[in-house]
Coordinates of C-alpha atoms and ligand atoms in Angstrom, one line a residue:
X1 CA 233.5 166.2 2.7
X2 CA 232.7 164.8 -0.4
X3 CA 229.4 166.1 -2.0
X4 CA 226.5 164.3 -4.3
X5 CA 227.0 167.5 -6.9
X6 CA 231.0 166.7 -6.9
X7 CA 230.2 163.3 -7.7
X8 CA 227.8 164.3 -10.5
X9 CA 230.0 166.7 -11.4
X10 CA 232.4 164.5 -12.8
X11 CA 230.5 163.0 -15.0
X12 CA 230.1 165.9 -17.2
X13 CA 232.8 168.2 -16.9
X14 CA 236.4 168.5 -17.5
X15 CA 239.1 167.9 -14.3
X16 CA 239.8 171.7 -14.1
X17 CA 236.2 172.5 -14.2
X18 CA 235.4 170.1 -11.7
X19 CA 238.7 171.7 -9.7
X20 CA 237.1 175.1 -9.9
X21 CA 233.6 173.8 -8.4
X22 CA 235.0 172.5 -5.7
X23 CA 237.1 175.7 -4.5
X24 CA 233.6 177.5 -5.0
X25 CA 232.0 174.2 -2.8
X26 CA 235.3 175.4 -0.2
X27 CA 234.5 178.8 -0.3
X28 CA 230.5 178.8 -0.1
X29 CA 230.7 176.1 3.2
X30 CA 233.1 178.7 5.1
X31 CA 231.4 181.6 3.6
X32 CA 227.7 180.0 5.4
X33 CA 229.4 178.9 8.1
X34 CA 226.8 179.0 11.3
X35 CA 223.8 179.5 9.2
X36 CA 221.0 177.5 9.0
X37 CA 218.0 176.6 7.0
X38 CA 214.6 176.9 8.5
X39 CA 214.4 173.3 8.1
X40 CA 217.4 173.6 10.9
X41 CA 220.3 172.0 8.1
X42 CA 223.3 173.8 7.5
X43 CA 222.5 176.9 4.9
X44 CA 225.5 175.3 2.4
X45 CA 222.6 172.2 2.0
X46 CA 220.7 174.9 -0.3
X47 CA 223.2 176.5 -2.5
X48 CA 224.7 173.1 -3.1
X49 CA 221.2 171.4 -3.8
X50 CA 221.3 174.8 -6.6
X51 CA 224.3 173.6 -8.2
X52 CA 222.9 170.3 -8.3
X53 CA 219.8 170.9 -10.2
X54 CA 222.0 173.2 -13.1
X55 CA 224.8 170.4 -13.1
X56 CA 221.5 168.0 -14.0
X57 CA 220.3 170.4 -16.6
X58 CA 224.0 170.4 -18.0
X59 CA 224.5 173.9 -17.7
X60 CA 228.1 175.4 -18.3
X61 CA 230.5 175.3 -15.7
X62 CA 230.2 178.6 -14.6
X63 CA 226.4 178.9 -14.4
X64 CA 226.8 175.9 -12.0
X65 CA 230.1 177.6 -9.9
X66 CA 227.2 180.5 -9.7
X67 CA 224.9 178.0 -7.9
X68 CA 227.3 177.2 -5.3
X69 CA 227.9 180.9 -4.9
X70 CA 224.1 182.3 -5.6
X71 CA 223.8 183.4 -2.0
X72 CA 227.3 184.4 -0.6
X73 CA 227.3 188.0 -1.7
X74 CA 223.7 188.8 -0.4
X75 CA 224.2 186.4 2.6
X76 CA 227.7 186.7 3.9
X77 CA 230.8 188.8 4.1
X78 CA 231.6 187.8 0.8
X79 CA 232.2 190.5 -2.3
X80 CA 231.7 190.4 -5.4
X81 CA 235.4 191.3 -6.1
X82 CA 236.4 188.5 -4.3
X83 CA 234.2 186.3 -6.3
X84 CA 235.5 187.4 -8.9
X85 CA 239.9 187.0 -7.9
X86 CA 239.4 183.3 -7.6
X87 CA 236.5 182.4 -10.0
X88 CA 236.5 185.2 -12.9
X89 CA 234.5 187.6 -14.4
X90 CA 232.0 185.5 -15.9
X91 CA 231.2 183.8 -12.9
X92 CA 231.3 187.4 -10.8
X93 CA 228.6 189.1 -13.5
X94 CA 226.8 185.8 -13.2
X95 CA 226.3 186.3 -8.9
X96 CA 226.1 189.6 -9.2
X97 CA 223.2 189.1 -11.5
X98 CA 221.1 186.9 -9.2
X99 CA 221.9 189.7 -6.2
X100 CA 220.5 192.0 -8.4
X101 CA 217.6 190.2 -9.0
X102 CA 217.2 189.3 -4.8
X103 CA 217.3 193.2 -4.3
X104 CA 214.8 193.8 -7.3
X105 CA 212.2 191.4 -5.4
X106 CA 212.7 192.5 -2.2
X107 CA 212.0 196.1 -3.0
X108 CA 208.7 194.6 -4.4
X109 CA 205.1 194.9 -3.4
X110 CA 203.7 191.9 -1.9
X111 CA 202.5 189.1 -4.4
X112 CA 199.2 188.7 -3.2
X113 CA 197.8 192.0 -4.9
X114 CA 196.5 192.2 -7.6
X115 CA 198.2 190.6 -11.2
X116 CA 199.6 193.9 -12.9
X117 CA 201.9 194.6 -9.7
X118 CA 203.4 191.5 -10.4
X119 CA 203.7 192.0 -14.1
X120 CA 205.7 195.0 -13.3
X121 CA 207.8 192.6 -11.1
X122 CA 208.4 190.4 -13.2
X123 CA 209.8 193.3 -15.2
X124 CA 211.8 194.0 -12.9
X125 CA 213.5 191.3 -12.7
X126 CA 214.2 191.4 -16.2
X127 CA 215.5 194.6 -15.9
X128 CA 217.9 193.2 -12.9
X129 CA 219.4 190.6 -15.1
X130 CA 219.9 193.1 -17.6
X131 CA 222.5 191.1 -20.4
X132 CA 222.8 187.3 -19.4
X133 CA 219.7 185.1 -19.6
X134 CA 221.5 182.6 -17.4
X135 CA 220.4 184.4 -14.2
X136 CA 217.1 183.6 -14.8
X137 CA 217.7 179.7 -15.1
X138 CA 219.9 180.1 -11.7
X139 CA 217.0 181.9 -10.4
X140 CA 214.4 178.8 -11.0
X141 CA 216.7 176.2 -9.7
X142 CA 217.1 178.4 -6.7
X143 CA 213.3 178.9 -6.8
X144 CA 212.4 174.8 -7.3
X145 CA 215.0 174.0 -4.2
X146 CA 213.0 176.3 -1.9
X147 CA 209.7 175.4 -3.0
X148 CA 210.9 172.1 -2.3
X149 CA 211.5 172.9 1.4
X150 CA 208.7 175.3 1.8
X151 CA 207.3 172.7 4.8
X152 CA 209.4 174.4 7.3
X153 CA 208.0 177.7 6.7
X154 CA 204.7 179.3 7.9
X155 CA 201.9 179.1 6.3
X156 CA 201.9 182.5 5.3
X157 CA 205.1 182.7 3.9
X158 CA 204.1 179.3 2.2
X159 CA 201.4 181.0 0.2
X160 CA 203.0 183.9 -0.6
X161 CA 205.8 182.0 -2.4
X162 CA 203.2 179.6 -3.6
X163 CA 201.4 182.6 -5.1
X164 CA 204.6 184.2 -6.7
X165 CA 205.8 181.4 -8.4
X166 CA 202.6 180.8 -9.9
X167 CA 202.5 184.2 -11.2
X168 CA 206.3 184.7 -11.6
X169 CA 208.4 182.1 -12.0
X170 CA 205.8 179.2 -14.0
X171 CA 205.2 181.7 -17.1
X172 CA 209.0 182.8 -17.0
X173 CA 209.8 178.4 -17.5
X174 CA 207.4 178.5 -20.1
X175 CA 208.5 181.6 -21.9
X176 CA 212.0 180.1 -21.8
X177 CA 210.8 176.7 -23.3
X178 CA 211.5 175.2 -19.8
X179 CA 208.4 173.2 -19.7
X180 CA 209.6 170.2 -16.9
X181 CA 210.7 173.1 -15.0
X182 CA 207.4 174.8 -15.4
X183 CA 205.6 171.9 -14.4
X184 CA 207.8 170.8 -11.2
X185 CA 207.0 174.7 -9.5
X186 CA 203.2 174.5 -10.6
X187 CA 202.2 171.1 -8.7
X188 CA 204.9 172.7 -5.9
X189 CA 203.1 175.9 -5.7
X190 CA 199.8 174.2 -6.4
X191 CA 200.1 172.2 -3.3
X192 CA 200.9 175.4 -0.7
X193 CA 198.4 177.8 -2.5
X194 CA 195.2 175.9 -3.2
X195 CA 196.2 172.6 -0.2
X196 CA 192.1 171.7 -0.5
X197 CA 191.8 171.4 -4.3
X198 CA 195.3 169.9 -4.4
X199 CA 194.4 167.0 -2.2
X200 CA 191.1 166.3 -4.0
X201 CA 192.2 166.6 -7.2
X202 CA 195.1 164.7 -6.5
X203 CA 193.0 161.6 -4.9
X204 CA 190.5 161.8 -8.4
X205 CA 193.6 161.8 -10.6
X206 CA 195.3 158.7 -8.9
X207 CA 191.6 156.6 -8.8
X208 CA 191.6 157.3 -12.5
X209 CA 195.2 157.1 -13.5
X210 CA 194.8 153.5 -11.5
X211 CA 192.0 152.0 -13.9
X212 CA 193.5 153.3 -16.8
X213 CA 196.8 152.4 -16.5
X214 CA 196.0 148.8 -16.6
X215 CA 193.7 149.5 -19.7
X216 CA 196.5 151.7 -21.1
X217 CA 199.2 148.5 -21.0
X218 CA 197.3 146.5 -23.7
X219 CA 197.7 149.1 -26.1
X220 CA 201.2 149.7 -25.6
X221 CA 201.7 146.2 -25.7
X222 CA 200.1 145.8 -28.9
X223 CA 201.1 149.9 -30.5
X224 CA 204.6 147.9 -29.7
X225 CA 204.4 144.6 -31.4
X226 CA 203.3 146.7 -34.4
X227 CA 206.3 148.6 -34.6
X228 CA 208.6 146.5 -34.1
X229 CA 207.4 145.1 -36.7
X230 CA 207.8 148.5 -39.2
X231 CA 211.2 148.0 -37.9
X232 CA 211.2 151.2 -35.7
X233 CA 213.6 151.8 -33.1
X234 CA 211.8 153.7 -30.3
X235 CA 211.1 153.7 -26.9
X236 CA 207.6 154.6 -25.3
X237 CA 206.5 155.4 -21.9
X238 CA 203.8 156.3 -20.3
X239 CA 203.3 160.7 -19.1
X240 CA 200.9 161.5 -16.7
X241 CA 199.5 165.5 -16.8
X242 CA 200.4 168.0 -14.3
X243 CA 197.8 168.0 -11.6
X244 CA 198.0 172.0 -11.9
X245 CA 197.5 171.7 -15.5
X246 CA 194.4 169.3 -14.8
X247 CA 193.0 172.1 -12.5
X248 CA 193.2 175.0 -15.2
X249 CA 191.6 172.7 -17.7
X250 CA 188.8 171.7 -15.8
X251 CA 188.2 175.4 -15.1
X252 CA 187.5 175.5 -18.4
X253 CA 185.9 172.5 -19.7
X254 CA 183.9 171.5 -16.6
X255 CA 184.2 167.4 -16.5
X256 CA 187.3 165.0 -16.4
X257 CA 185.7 163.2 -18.6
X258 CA 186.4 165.6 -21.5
X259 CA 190.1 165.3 -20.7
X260 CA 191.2 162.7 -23.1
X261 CA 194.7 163.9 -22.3
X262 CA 195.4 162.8 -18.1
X263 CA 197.7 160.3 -19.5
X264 CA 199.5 160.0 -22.9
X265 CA 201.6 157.6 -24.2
X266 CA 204.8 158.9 -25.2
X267 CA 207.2 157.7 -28.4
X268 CA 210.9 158.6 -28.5
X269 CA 212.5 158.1 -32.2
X270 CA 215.8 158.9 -33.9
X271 CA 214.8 161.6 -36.3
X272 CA 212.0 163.5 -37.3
X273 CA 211.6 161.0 -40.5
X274 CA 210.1 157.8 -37.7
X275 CA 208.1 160.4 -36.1
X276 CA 205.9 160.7 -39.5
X277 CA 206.2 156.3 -39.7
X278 CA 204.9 156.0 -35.9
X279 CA 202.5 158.0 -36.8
X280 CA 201.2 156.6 -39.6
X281 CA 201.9 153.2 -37.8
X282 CA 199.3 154.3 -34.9
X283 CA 196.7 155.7 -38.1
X284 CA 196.8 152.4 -39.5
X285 CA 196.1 150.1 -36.3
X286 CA 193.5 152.6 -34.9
X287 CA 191.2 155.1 -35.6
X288 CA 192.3 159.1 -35.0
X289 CA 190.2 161.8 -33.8
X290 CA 190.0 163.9 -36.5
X291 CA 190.6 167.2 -34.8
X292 CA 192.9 165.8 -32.5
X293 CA 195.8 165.8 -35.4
X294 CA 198.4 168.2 -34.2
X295 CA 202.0 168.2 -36.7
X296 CA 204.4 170.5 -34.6
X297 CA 206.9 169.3 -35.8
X298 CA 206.4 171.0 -39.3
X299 CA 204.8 174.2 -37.2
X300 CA 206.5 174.6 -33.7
X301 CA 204.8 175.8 -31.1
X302 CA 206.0 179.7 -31.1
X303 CA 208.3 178.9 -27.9
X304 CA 210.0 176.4 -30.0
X305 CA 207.9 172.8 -28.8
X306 CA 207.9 170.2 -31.4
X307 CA 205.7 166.9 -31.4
X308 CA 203.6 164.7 -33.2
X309 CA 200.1 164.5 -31.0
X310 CA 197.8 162.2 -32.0
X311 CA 194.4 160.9 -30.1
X312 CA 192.7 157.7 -31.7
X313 CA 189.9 155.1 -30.5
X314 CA 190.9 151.6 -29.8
X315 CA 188.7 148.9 -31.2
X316 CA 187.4 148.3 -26.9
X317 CA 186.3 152.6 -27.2
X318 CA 189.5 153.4 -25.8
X319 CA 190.6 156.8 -26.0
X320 CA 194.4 157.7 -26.1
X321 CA 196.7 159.9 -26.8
X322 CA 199.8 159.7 -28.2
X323 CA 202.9 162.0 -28.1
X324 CA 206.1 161.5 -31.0
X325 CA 208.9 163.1 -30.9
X326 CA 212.6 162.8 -31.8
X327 CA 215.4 162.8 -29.0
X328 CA 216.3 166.3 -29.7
X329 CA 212.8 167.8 -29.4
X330 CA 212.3 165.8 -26.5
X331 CA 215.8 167.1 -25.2
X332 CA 214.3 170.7 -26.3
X333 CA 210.3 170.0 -24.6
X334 CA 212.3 168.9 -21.1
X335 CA 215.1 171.8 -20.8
X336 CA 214.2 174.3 -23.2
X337 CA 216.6 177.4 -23.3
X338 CA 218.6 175.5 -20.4
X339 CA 219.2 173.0 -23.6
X340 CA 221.3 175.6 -25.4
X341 CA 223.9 175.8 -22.5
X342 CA 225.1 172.5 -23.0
X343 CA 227.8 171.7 -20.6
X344 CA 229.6 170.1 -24.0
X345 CA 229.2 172.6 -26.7
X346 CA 232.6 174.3 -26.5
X347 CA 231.3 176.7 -29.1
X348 CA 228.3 177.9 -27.4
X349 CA 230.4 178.8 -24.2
X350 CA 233.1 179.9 -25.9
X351 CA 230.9 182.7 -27.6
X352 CA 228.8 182.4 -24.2
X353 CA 230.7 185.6 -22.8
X354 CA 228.9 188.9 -21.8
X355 CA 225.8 189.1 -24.1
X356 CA 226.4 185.8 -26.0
X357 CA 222.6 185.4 -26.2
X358 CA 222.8 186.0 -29.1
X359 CA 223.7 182.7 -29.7
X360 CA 219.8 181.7 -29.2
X361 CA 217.8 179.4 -31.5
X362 CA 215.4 181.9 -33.7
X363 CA 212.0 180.6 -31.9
X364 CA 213.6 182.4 -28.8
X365 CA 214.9 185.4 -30.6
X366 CA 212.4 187.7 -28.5
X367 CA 214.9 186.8 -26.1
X368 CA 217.3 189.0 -27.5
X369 CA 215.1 191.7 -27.7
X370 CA 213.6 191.6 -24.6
X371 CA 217.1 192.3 -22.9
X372 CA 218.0 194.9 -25.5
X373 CA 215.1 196.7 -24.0
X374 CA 215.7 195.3 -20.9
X375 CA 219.0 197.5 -20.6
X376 CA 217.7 200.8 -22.5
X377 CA 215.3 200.4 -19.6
X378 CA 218.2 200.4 -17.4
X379 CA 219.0 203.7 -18.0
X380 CA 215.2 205.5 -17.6
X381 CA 211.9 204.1 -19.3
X382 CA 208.7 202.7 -18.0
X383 CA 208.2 198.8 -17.5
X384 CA 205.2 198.9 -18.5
X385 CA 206.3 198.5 -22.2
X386 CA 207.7 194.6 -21.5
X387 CA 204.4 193.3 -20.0
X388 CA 203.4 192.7 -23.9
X389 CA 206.3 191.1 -24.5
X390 CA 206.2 189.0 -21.9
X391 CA 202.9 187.6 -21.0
X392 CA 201.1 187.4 -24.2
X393 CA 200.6 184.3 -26.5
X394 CA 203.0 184.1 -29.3
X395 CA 202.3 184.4 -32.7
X396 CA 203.7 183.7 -35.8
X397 CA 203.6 185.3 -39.1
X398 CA 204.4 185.1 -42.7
X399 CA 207.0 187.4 -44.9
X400 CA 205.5 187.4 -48.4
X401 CA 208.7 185.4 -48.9
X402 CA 207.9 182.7 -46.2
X403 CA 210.2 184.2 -43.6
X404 CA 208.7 183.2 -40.3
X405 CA 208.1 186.2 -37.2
X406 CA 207.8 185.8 -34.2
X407 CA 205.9 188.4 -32.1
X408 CA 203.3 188.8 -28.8
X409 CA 199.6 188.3 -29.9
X410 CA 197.8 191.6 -30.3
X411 CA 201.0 193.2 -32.2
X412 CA 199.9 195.5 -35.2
X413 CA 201.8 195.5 -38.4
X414 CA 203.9 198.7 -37.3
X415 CA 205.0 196.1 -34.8
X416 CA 205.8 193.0 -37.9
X417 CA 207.6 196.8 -39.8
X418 CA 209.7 197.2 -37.2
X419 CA 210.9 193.6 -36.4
X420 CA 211.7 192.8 -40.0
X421 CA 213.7 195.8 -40.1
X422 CA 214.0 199.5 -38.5
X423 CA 214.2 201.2 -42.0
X424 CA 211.3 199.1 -43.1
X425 CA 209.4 200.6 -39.9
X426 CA 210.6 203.8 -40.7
X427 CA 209.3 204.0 -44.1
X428 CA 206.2 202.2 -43.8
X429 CA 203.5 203.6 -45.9
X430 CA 200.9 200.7 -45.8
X431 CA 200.0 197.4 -44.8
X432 CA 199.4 194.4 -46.9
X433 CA 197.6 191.2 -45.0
X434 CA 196.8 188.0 -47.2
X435 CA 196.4 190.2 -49.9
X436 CA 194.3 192.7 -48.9
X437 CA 195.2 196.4 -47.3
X438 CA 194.7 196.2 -43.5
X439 CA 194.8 199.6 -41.4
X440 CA 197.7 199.9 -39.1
X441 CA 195.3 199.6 -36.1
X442 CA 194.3 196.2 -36.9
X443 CA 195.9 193.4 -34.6
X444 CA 197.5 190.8 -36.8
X445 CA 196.7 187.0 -36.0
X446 CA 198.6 183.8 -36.2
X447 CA 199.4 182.6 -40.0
X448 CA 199.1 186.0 -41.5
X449 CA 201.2 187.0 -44.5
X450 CA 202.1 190.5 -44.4
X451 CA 203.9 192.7 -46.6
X452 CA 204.6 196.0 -45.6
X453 CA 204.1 199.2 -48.4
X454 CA 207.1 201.1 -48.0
X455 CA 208.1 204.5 -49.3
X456 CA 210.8 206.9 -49.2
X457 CA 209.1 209.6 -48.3
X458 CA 206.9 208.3 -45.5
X459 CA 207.8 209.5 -41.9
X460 CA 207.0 208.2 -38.8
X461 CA 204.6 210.1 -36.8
X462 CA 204.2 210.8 -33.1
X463 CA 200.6 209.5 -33.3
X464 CA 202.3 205.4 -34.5
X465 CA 203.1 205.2 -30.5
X466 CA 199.5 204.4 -30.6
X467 CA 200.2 201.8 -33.4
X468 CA 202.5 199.8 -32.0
X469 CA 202.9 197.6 -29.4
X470 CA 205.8 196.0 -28.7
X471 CA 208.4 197.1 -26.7
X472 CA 211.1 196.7 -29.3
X473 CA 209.2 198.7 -31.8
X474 CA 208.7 201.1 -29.3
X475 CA 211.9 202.0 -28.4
X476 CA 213.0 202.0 -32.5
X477 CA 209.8 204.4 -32.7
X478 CA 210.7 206.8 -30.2
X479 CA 214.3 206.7 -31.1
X480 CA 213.3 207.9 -34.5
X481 CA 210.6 210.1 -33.4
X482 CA 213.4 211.6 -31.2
X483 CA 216.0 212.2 -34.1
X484 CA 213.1 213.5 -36.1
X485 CA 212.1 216.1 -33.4
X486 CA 208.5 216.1 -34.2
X487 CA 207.5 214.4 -30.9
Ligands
MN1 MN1 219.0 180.9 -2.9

């Protein structure tokens, strides 16, 4: 039996990588043998629908050899150690990873209570995945498969996967960069959780879209024509928002009508050089709301999104926005981390053994930490100290020297201390914001310079676990505190 994924498959990876999936395709089908899906298919129609969505997002060969497999250990007779005989070890940490994670879940509370529980879950799962950030992008395609056949379950069982995506799985995309991701198990879950609002807000959004797509056209036509003319290669299409973003929006702003954003003309250039000419191309022909001016290209979003957004007027009082980006940030905005497993950067998987995420672009540095502590954790702690980590905004600040952080809004400069360096932490004696001395217990905000007062002779002190925040100056803190004896 020939399958869609081999046939993919081909196009992207080498002969003995496509060999190896398809003894892993061999071994799955006999391994599920008998089973089916509640949708009444054979159970091999889901891992290989899995596989198909990682080979799409051009994952390495073995994270997509780990789709085929994802369910065989938990499922079947299948072992781990036989998983790893034919396929390797990379590919036998990999399943045993995802079975970790399945175990972590099902030991879970139920989703429906109230957020912290599944904060802690969440943690969890970190925990579960311990060392390879991998299993978390086999766990959403495994997620955005069976959200795609939740129909044959019950309702019940509907909502409560609904629910836990939407508190699980959506921030975990985001956090990850993974925004198409993110947006494909929002309108998913949307639709099973909330099936009222979805339907109405659905039927608003297509009247609208309707009338303004045909409005829409004459300025592409003529946004086109004029760059042409500037002699800009590019290609522009049309994006339409996320009904589930459209629904939190509205909870905040009240009217559609203040959502200049439902659909947005996109631009796709070369290089980050056309980005700034489109722009000042669109500037030229129309007139920009002035508040509306966002350059993330030159400041990134903190999980790494970069774009050009601009909204003008059109001479008719048209309002439109417009999104610019290069093909590598657009690359970035669709697949995020998944982007940095490229099936055809030999380097990447070459270094990609146990670990290798340390191989991540800076923006998703926290990353790195996250899994440090993630294993520490492993071996006794509370999870309580990820939550920050995890669910709070992002900020960035400032090194007097211009050296970019990264860290969870609400961290305190004990927390900026111990990221630059542990000694620094260690040491720290003062705090120096913009200028001016800022008590420890001060939360720093985005675009802060800090400078941290260090001196020799400064200690840390038990009562600093109340002046940090982070979970990776936590665990630097209490390591020191320990070798110190004074806690
Ligand atoms: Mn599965």
């Amino acid at each position: 039996m020939e399958s869609p994924l081999l046939d993919l498959a081909r196009q992207y990876y080498q002969p003995e990588e496509v060999a190896l999936l398809k003894t892993a395709v061999e071994f799955a089908t006999r391994a599920h043998e008998g089973q089916l899906r509640a949708s009444g298919e054979p159970y091999i129609v889901h891992p290989l629908g899995v596989a198909h969505t990682l080979a799409e997002w051009k994952m390495d060969i073995d994270t997509v050899v780990t789709g085929v497999l994802h369910d065989t250990v938990e499922d079947t007779d299948a072992t781990v150690e036989q998983i790893e005989a034919i396929f390797g070890t990379n590919v036998a940490h990999l399943v045993d990873g995802v079975t970790k994670v399945n175990k972590a879940r099902s030991g879970m509370k139920d989703i429906d209570e109230y957020l912290p529980t599944t904060r802690d879950n969440l943690s969890k799962l970190l925990i579960a995945v311990g060392d390879d950030v991998r299993v978390i992008i086999i766990k959403l395609a495994d997620r955005l498969h069976n959200l795609h056949t939740l129909e044959f379950l019950s309702p019940e069982k509907q909502k409560k996967i609904a629910r836990e995506s939407l508190q699980v799985f959506a921030p975990m995309a985001d956090r990850l960069g993974m925004f198409r991701v993110r947006m494909q198990i929002e309108d998913l879950a949307f639709r099973y959780d909330k099936p009222d609002e979805y339907r109405k807000l659905n039927k608003i959004m297509k009247d609208r879209l309707a009338k303004s797509h045909r409005r829409l056209l004459s300025v592409q036509k003529e946004t086109e024509d004029a760059m042409h003319k500037a002699g800009i290669e590019f290609t522009m299409s049309g994006r339409v928002k996320s009904i589930y973003s459209v629904y939190k929006k509205l909870r905040k702003v009240g009217g559609l009508d203040e959502l200049f954003d439902l659909i947005a003309l996109r631009v796709i250039v070369e290089n980050k050089e056309d980005c700034y000419r489109v722009l000042g191309v669109l500037h030229s022909l129309y007139q920009p709301l002035l508040d509306r001016i966002k350059d993330y290209i030159a400041v990134p979003k903190p999980n790494g999104y970069q774009s050009l957004h601009t909204t003008v007027i059109t001479p008719s009082k048209q309002i439109v926005e417009f999104q610019i980006r290069s093909r590598s940030m657009h690359e970035y905005a669709e697949r995020g981390l998944a982007a940095s497993f490229h099936y055809n950067e030999q380097k990447l998987s070459k270094n990609y053994e146990r670990g290798g995420a340390s191989i991540l672009p800076a923006h998703l540095s926290w990353i790195n930490e996250l899994q440090e502590v993630a294993s520490n954790l492993q071996k006794g702690g509370s999870v309580e100290d990820l939550s920050l980590d995890l669910f709070a905004d992002r900020i960035f600040v400032y090194s007097p020297k211009g050296d970019i952080y990264n860290l969870p809004e609400g961290s305190l400069p004990l927390d900026f201390a111990y990221l630059v360096h542990s000694d620094i932490g260690q040491h720290a004696y003062g705090a120096i914001v913009n200028g001016k001395p800022q008590s420890f217990d001060k939360p720093l905000l985005n675009g802060d310079i800090v400078e941290i007062v260090t001196k020799k002779s400064s200690q840390p002190k038990a009562s600093w676990l109340k002046l940090v925040k982070t979970a990776h100056s936590r665990a630097k803190l209490k390591a020191q505190l320990n070798k110190l004896d004074v806690s």
